[in-house]
Coordinates of C-alpha atoms in Angstrom, one line a residue:
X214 CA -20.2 -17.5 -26.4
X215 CA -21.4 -15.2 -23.6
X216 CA -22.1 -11.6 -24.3
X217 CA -21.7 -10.8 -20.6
X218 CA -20.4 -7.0 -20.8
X219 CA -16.4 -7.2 -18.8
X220 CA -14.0 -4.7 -17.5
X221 CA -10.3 -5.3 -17.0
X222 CA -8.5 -3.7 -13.9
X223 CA -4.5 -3.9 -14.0
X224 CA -2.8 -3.9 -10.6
X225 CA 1.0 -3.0 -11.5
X226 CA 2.3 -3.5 -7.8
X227 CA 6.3 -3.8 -7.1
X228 CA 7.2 -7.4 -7.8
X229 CA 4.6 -7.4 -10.5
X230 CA 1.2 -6.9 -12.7
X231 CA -1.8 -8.4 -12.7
X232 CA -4.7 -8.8 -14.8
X233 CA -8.4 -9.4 -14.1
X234 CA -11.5 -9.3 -15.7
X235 CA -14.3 -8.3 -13.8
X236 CA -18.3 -9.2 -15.0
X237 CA -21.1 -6.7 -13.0
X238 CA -21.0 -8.7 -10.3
X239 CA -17.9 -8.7 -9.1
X240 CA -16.9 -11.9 -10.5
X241 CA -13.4 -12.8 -11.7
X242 CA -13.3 -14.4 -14.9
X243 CA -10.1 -14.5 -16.0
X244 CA -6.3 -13.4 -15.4
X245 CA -3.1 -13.0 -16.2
X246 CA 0.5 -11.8 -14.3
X247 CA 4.3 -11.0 -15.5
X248 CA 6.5 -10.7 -12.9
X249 CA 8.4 -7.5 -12.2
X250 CA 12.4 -6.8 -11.7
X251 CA 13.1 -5.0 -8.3
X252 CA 16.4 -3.4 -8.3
X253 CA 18.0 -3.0 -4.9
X254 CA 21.4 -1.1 -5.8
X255 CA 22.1 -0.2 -2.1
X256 CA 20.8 -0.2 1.0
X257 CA 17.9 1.7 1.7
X258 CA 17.6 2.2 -2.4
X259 CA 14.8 0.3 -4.1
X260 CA 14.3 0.9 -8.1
X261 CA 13.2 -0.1 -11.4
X262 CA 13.4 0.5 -15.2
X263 CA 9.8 2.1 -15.8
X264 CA 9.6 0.2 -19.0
X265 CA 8.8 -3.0 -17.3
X266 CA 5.8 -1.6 -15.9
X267 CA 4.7 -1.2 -19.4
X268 CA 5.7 -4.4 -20.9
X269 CA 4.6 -6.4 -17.5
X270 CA 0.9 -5.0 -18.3
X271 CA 1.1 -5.9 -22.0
X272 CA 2.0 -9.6 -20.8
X273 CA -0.8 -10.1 -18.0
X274 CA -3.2 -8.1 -20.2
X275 CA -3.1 -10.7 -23.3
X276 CA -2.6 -14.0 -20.7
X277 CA -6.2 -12.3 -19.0
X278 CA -8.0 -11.8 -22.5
X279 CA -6.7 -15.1 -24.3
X280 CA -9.6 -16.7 -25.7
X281 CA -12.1 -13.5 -25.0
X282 CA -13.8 -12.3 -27.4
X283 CA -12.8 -8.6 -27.2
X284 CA -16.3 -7.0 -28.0
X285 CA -17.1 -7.7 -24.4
X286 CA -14.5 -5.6 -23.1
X287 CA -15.6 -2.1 -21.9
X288 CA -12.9 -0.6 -20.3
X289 CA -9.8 -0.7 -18.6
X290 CA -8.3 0.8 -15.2
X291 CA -5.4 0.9 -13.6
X292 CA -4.2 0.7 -9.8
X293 CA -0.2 0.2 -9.0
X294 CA 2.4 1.1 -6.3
X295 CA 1.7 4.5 -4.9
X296 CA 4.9 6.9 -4.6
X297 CA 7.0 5.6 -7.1
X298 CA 7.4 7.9 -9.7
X299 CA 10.0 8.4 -12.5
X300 CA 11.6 11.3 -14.2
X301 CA 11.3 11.6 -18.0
X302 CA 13.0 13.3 -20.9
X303 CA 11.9 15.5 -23.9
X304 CA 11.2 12.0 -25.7
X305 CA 9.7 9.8 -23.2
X306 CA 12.6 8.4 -22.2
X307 CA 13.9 7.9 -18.3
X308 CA 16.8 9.9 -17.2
X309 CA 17.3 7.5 -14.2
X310 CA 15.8 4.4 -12.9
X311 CA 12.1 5.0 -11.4
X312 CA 12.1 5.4 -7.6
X313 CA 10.2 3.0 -5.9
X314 CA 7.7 3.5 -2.3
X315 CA 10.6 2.0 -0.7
X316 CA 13.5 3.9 -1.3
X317 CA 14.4 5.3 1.9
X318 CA 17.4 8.0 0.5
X319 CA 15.7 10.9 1.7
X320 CA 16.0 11.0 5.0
X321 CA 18.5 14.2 5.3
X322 CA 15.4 16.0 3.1
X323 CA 12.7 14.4 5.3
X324 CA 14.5 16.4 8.3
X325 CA 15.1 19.3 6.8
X326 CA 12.5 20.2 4.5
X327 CA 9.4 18.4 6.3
X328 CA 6.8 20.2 8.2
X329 CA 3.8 20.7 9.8
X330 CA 2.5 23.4 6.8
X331 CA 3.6 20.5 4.2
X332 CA 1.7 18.1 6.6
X333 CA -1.5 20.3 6.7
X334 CA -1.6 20.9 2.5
X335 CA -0.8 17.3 1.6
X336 CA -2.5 15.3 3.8
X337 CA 1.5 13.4 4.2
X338 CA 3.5 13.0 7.6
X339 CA 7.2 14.0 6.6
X340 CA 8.5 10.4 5.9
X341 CA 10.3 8.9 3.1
X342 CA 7.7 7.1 1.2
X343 CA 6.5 10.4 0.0
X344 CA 8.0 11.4 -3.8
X345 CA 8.5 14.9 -2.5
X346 CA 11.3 14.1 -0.8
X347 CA 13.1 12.1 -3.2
X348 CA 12.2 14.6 -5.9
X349 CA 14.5 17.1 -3.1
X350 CA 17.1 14.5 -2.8
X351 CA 17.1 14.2 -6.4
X352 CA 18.0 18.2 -6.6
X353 CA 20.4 18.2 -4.1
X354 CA 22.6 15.1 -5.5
X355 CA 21.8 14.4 -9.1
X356 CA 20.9 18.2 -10.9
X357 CA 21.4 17.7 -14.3
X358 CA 18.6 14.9 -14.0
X359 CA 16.3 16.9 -12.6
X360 CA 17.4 19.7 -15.4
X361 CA 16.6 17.0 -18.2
X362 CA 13.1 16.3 -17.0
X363 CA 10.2 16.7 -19.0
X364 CA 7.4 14.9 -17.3
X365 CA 7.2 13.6 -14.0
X366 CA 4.5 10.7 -14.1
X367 CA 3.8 8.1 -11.5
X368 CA 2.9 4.1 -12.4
X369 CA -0.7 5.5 -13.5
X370 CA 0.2 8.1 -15.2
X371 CA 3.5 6.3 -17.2
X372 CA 0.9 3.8 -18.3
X373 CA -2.1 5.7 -19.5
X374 CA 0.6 7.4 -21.4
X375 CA 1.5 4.2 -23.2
X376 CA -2.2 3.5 -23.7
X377 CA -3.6 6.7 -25.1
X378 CA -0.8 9.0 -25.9
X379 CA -2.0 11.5 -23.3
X380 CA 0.0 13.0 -20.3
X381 CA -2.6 12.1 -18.0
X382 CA -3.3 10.5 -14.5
X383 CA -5.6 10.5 -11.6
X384 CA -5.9 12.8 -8.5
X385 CA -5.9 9.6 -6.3
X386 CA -3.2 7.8 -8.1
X387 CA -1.0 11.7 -8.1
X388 CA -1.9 12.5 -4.8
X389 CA 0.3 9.9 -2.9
X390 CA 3.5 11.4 -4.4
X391 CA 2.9 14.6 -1.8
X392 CA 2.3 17.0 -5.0
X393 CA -1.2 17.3 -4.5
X394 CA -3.1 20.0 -2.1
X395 CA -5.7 17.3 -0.6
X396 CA -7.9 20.1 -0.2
X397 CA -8.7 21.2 -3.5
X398 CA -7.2 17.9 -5.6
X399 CA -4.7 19.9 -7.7
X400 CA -1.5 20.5 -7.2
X401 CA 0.2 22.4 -4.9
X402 CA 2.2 25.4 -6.2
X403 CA 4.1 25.9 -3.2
X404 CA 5.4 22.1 -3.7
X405 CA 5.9 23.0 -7.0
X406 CA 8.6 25.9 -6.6
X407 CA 10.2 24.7 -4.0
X408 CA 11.4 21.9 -6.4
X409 CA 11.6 23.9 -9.6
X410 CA 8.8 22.5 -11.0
X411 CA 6.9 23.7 -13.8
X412 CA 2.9 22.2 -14.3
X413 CA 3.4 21.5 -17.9
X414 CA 5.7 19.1 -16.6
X415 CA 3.2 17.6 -14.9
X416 CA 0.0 15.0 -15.9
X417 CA -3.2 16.5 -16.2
X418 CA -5.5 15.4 -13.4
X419 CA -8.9 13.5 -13.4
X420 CA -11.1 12.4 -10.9
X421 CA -11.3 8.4 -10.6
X422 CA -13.9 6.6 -12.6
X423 CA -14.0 9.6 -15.4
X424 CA -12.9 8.6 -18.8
X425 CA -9.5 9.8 -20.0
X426 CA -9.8 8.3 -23.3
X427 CA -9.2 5.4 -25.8
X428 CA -6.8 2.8 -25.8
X429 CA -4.2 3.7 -29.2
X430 CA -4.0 1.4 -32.3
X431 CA -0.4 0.4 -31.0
X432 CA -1.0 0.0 -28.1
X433 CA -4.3 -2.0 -28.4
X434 CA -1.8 -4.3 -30.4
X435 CA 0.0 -4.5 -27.7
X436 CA -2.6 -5.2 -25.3
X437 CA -4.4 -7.5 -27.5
X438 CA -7.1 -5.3 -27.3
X439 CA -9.6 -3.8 -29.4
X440 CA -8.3 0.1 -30.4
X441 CA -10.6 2.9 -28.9
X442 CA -11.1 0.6 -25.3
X443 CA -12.1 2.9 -22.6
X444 CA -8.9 3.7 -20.1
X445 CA -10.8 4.9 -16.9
X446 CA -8.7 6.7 -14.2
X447 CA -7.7 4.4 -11.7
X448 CA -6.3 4.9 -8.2
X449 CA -4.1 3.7 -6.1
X450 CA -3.2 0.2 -4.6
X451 CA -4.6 1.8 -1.2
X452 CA -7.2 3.4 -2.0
X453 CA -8.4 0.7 -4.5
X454 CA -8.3 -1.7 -1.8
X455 CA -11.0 0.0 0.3
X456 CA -12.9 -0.1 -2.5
X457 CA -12.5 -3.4 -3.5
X458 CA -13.6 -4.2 -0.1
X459 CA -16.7 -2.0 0.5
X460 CA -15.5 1.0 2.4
X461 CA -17.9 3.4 1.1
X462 CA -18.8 4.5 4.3
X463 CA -17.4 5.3 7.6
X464 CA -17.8 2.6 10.2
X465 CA -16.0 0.1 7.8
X466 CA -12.0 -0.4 7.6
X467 CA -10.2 -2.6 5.1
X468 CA -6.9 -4.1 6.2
X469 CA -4.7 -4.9 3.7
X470 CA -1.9 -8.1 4.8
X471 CA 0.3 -8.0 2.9
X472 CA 4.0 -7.7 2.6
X473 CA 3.7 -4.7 4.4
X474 CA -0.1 -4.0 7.1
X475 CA -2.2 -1.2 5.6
X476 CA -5.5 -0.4 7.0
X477 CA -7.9 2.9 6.1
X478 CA -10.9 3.9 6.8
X479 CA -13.9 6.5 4.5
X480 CA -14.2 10.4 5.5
X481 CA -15.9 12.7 3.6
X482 CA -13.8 15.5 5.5
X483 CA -10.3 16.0 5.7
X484 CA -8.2 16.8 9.2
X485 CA -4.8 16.1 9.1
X486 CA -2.8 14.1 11.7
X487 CA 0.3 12.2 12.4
X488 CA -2.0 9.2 13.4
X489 CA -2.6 8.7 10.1
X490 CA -1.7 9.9 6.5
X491 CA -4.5 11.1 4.6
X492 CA -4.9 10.1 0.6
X493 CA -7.9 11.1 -1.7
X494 CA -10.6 8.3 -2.2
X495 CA -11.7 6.5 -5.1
X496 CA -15.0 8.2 -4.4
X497 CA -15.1 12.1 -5.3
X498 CA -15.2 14.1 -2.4
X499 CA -13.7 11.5 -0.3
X500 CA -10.5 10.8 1.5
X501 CA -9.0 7.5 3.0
X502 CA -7.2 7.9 6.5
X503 CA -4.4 4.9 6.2
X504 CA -2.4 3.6 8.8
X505 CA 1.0 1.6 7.4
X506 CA 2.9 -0.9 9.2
X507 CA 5.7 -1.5 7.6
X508 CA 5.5 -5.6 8.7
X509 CA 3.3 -7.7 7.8
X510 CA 3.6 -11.2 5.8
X511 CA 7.5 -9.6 5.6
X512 CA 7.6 -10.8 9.0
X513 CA 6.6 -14.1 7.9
X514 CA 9.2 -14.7 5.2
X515 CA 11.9 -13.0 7.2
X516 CA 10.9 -15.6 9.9
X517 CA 11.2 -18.6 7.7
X518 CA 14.3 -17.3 6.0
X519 CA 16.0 -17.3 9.4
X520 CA 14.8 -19.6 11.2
X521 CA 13.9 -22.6 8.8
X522 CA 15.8 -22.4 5.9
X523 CA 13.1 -23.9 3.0
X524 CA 13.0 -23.4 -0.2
X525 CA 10.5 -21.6 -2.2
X526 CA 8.1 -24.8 -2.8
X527 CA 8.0 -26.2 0.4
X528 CA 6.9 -22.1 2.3
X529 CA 3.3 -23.0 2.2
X530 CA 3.8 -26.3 4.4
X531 CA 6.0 -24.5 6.9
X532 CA 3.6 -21.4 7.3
X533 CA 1.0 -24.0 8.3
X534 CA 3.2 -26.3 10.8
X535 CA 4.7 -22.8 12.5
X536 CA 0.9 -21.7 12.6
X537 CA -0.1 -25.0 14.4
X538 CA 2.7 -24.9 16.5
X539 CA 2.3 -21.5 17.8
X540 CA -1.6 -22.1 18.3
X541 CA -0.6 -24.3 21.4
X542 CA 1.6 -21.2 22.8
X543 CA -0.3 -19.1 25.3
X544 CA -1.1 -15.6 24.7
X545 CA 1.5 -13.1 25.5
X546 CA 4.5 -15.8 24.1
X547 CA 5.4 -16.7 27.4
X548 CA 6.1 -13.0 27.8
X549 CA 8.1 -12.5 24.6
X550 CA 7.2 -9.3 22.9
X551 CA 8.1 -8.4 19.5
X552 CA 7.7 -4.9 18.0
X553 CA 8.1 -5.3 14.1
X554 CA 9.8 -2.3 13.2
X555 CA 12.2 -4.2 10.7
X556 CA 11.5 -1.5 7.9
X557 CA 11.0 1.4 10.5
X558 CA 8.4 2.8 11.9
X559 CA 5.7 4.7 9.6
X560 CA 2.2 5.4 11.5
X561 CA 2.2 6.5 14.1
X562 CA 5.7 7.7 14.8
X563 CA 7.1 8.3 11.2
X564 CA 10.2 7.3 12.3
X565 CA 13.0 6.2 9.9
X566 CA 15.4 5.2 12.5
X567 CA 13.5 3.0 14.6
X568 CA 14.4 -0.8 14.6
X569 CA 13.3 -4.0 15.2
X570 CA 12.9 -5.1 19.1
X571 CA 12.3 -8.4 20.7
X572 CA 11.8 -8.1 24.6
X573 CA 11.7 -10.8 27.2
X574 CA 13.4 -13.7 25.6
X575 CA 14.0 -16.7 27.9
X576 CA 15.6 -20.0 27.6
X577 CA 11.9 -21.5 27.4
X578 CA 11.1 -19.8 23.9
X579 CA 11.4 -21.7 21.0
X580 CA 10.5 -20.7 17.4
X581 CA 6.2 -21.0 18.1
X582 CA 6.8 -18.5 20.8
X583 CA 8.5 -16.1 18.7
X584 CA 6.4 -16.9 16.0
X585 CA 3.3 -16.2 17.6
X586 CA 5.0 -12.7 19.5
X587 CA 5.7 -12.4 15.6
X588 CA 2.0 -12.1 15.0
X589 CA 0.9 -10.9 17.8
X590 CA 3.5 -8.1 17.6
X591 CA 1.9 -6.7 14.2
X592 CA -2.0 -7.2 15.6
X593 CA -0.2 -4.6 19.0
X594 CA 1.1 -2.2 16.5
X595 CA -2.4 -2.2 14.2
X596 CA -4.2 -1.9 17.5
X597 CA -1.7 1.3 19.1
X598 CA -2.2 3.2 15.1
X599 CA -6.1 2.1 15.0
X600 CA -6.4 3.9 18.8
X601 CA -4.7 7.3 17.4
X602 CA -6.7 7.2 14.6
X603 CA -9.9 7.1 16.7
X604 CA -8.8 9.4 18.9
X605 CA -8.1 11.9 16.2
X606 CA -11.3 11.6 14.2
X607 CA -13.9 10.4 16.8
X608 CA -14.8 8.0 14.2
X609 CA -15.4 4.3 15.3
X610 CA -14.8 0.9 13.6
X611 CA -17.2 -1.7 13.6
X612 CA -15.4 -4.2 11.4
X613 CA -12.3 -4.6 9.5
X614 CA -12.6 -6.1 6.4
X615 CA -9.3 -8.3 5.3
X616 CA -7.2 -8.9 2.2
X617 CA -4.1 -10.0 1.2
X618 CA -1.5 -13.2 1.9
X619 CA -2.1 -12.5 5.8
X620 CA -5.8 -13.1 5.8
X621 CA -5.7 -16.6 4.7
X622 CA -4.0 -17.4 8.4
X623 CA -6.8 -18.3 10.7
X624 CA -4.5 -18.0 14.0
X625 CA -3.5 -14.1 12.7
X626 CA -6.6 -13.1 11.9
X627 CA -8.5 -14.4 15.0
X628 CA -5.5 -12.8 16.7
X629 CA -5.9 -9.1 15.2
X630 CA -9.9 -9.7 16.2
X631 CA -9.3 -10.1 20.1
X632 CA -6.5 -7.8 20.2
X633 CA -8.7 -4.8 18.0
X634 CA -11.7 -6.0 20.3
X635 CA -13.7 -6.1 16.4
X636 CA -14.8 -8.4 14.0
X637 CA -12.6 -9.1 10.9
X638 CA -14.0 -10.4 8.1
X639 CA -12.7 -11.8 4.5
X640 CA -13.1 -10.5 1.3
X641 CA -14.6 -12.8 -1.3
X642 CA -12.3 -11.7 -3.5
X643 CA -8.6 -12.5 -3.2
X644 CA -7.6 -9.8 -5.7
X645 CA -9.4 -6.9 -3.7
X646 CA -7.3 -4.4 -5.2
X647 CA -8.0 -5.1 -8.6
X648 CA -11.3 -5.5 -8.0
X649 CA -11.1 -1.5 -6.7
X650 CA -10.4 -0.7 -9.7
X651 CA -12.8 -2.8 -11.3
X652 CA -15.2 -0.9 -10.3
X653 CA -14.1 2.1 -11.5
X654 CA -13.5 0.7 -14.6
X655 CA -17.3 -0.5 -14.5
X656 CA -18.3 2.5 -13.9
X657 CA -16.4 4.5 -16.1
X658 CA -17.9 2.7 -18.5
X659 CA -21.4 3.4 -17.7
X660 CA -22.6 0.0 -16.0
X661 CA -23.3 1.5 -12.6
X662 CA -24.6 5.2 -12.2
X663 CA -22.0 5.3 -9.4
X664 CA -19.1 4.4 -7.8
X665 CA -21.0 3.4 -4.5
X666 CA -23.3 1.7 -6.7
X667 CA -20.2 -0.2 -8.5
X668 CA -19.1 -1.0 -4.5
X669 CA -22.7 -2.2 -3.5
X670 CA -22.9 -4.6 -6.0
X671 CA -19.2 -6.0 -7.0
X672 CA -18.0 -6.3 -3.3
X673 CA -18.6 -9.0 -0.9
X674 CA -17.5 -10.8 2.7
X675 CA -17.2 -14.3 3.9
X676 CA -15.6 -15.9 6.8
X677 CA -16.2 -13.6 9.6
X678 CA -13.7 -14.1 13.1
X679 CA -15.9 -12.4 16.2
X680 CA -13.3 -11.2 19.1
X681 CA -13.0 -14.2 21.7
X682 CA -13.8 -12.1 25.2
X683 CA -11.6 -13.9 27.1
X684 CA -8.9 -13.0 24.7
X685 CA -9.7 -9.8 24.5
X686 CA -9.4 -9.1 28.3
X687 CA -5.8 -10.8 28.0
X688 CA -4.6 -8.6 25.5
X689 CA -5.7 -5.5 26.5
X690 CA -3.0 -6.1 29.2
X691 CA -0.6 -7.4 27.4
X692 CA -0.9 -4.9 24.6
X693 CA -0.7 -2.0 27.6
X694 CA 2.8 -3.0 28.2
X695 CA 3.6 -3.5 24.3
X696 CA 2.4 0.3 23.5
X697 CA 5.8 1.1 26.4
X698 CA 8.1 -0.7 25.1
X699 CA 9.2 1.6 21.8
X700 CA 9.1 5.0 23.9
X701 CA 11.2 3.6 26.2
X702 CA 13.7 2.3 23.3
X703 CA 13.1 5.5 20.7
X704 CA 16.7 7.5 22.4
X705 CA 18.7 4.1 21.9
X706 CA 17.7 4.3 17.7
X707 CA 18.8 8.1 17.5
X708 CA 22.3 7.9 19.7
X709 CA 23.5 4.3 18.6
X710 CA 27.1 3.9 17.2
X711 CA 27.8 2.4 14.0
X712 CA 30.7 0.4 14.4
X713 CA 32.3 -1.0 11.1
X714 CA 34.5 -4.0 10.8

């Protein structure tokens, strides 16, 4: 049996956890996943018991290991959903359901309480991803929870405190909640009062890739570990991701496709913005500029919900005949525009009332031509955040490197190429994310004498799409009239009627 040193990363994401081990060079050699309950108890609401998380882990962990032999593994990290948080008693115990990224409830607070100071400290546009606000809605309608709280953790920090014992978590995996002063990595004491908020409340913070400590004799049970494993601060989903991918540097963007579009970029200096919302890196001293569309392969499944009607086994088939169908459609859909704010609109507009708009249907368009304004739509919106971004930094993009569902659709990705005017290239690895945090784990654990180092040599590319010229000169025009089309609807979202039956 090999003796080939291994890490494990755990990706605890909404729907579910995976686990993969990682060798030195960034090869996957095993892996497991448990799938994860998503609780939806009204609109705009999106929770979960906290405990799943926990037992989710335990399940992909011992799937992952099966067979191992444990003395290769050094260490452990985890990456998860960023923003989700839950609200703990005196004995560990949830006082409500954890709040999820996508809980949407606190709008009224996002009005009210969000600013341009909050902005400047955090690093966060006022929107309702951010825990802050729930944590204000939270006060506002449900006291006496708030009253019974004795730790506030998020995913990271709920499971290290499975593993180890510890109340502990990472500044990147804290930082997304909007508790964090970007600037100097701890947390922000203004933040703090203004929610009643006491720091022993709170996890001690460490920087990702440090050591927080050993996996527990229960736990490791658990796990099917060995006790004393290494638990190496992770980070999250995001900023994992750009890891995963290579962003060590600037001039390199990853681009997440999945359910929703995330794409960031490397600065070693923070400026804040609302082009973009600004989270700590993975790499000390660094901070990753994210734009968020809140559409991306959600668009395709909300596509083939309504308009084909499969069931679950036959989706891959239909996502390739819709793919080959709309390859014959003409750029620009026959003029058919989509803009694919079905879940709002986050960057660059941070609005919570925008909606979903198709322009310029005719009699001619059939379900390739609102397929393909369905893809093109997202690449217009990636393209109108990607400009701001630019704009606001001065920094440049050479290539965007791609993950997730999305990036295994030729058509899309060679459509996000000539509409960004810039390569896009693959990851190797599927499981980017993980990988992220691989790396951290690797290095944690003393096989690289660096993060970057870890990044150099565990990440690589493949297929590569190059912009088509021609392509790119047609959809610089059509995306000029995409970028009016929201301004010109933004009034309708804030003075429509709601008329009930």
């Amino acid at each position: 049996m090999s003796d080939e040193r291994v890490v494990i990363a755990v990706d605890c994401s909404t729907t579910g956890a995976k686990a993969s081990v990682w060798n030195a060079d960034g090869t996957e050699v095993s892996s497991g996943r448990a799938e994860l309950d998503l609780s939806i108890p009204a609109p705009g609401r999106g929770e979960q018991d906290p405990r799943q998380w926990w037992t989710a882990m335990q399940s992909a962990v011992r799937s992952a290991v099966a067979g191992l032999d444990l003395r290769r593994v050094m260490s452990l990290t985890v990456t998860h959903q960023r923003e989700s948080f839950v609200c703990l008693d005196d004995d560990g115990e949830a006082v409500r359901p954890a709040m999820l990224w996508l809980d949407s409830r606190a709008g009224e607070q996002v009005d009210r309480f969000g600013s341009a100071d909050v902005h400047d400290r955090t690093g966060k546009p006022p929107n309702t991803t951010v825990s802050y606000y729930k944590l204000l809605w939270m006060a506002e309608h449900e006291p006496e929870n708030l009253r019974r709280t004795a730790h506030v953790v998020e995913v990271h920090g709920y499971l290290v405190h499975c593993m180890t014992g510890l109340w502990a978590t990472s500044t990147a995996s804290m930082d997304p909640t909007g508790l964090v002063d970007i600037r100097t990595g701890d947390y922000d004491a203004a933040v703090l009062t203004h929610l009643g908020l006491d720091r022993s409340q709170l996890s001690t913070l460490h920087l990702p890739g440090d050591v927080i400590g050993g996996l527990t004799v229960d736990a490791a049970e658990l796990l099917g570990l060995l006790p004393g494993t290494l638990i190496v601060a992770g980070a999250g989903d995001g900023q994992c991701a750009g890891l995963g991918a290579g962003v060590a540097a600037p001039g390199r963007a990853y681009l997440n496709i999945g359910t929703g579009l995330i794409s960031g970029t490397y600065s070693s200096q923070y400026q804040p913005d609302r082009a973009y919302r600004a989270m700590l890196g993975t790499i000390p001293g660094s901070f990753a500029y994210e734009t968020f569309v809140g559409a991306g392969t959600y668009m395709i499944s909300w596509f083939i919900d309504t308009f084909t009607h499969c069931s679950e086994e036959f989706r891959g088939g239909v996502e390739v005949t819709l793919e080959s169908e709309a390859a014959v459609v003409p750029r620009g859909s026959h003029g058919l525009y989509v803009v694919p704010y079905w879940n709002g609109a986050l960057t660059p507009y941070w609005d919570h009332e925008a909606r979903g708009i198709m322009v310029g249907l005719q009699g001619v368009h059939r379900r390739a031509h609102i397929y393909r304004a369905v893809l093109e739509g997202v690449a217009f919106e990636l393209r109108l955040s990607q400009d701001q971004v630019e704009q606001a930094t001065g920094d440049t993009v050479q290539e965007f490197v791609a993950m997730g569902g999305g990036s295994q659709c030729p058509l899309w990705c060679q459509i996000i190429a000539d509409v960004l005017r810039r390569p896009v290239v693959l990851s190797r690895q599927r499981e980017t994310t993980c990988l992220g945090a691989g790396m951290l784990a690797a290095f944690g654990a003393g096989l690289f004498p660096s993060i970057r180092h870890a990044a150099e040599a565990m990440s690589a590319t493949e297929f590569r799409y190059e912009p088509d010229p021609k392509a790119a000169d047609d959809y610089e025009a059509l995306y000029r009239r995409y970028a009016a089309i929201y301004p010109a609807f933004r009034s309708f979202f804030h003075d429509r009627i709601e008329v009930m039956a």
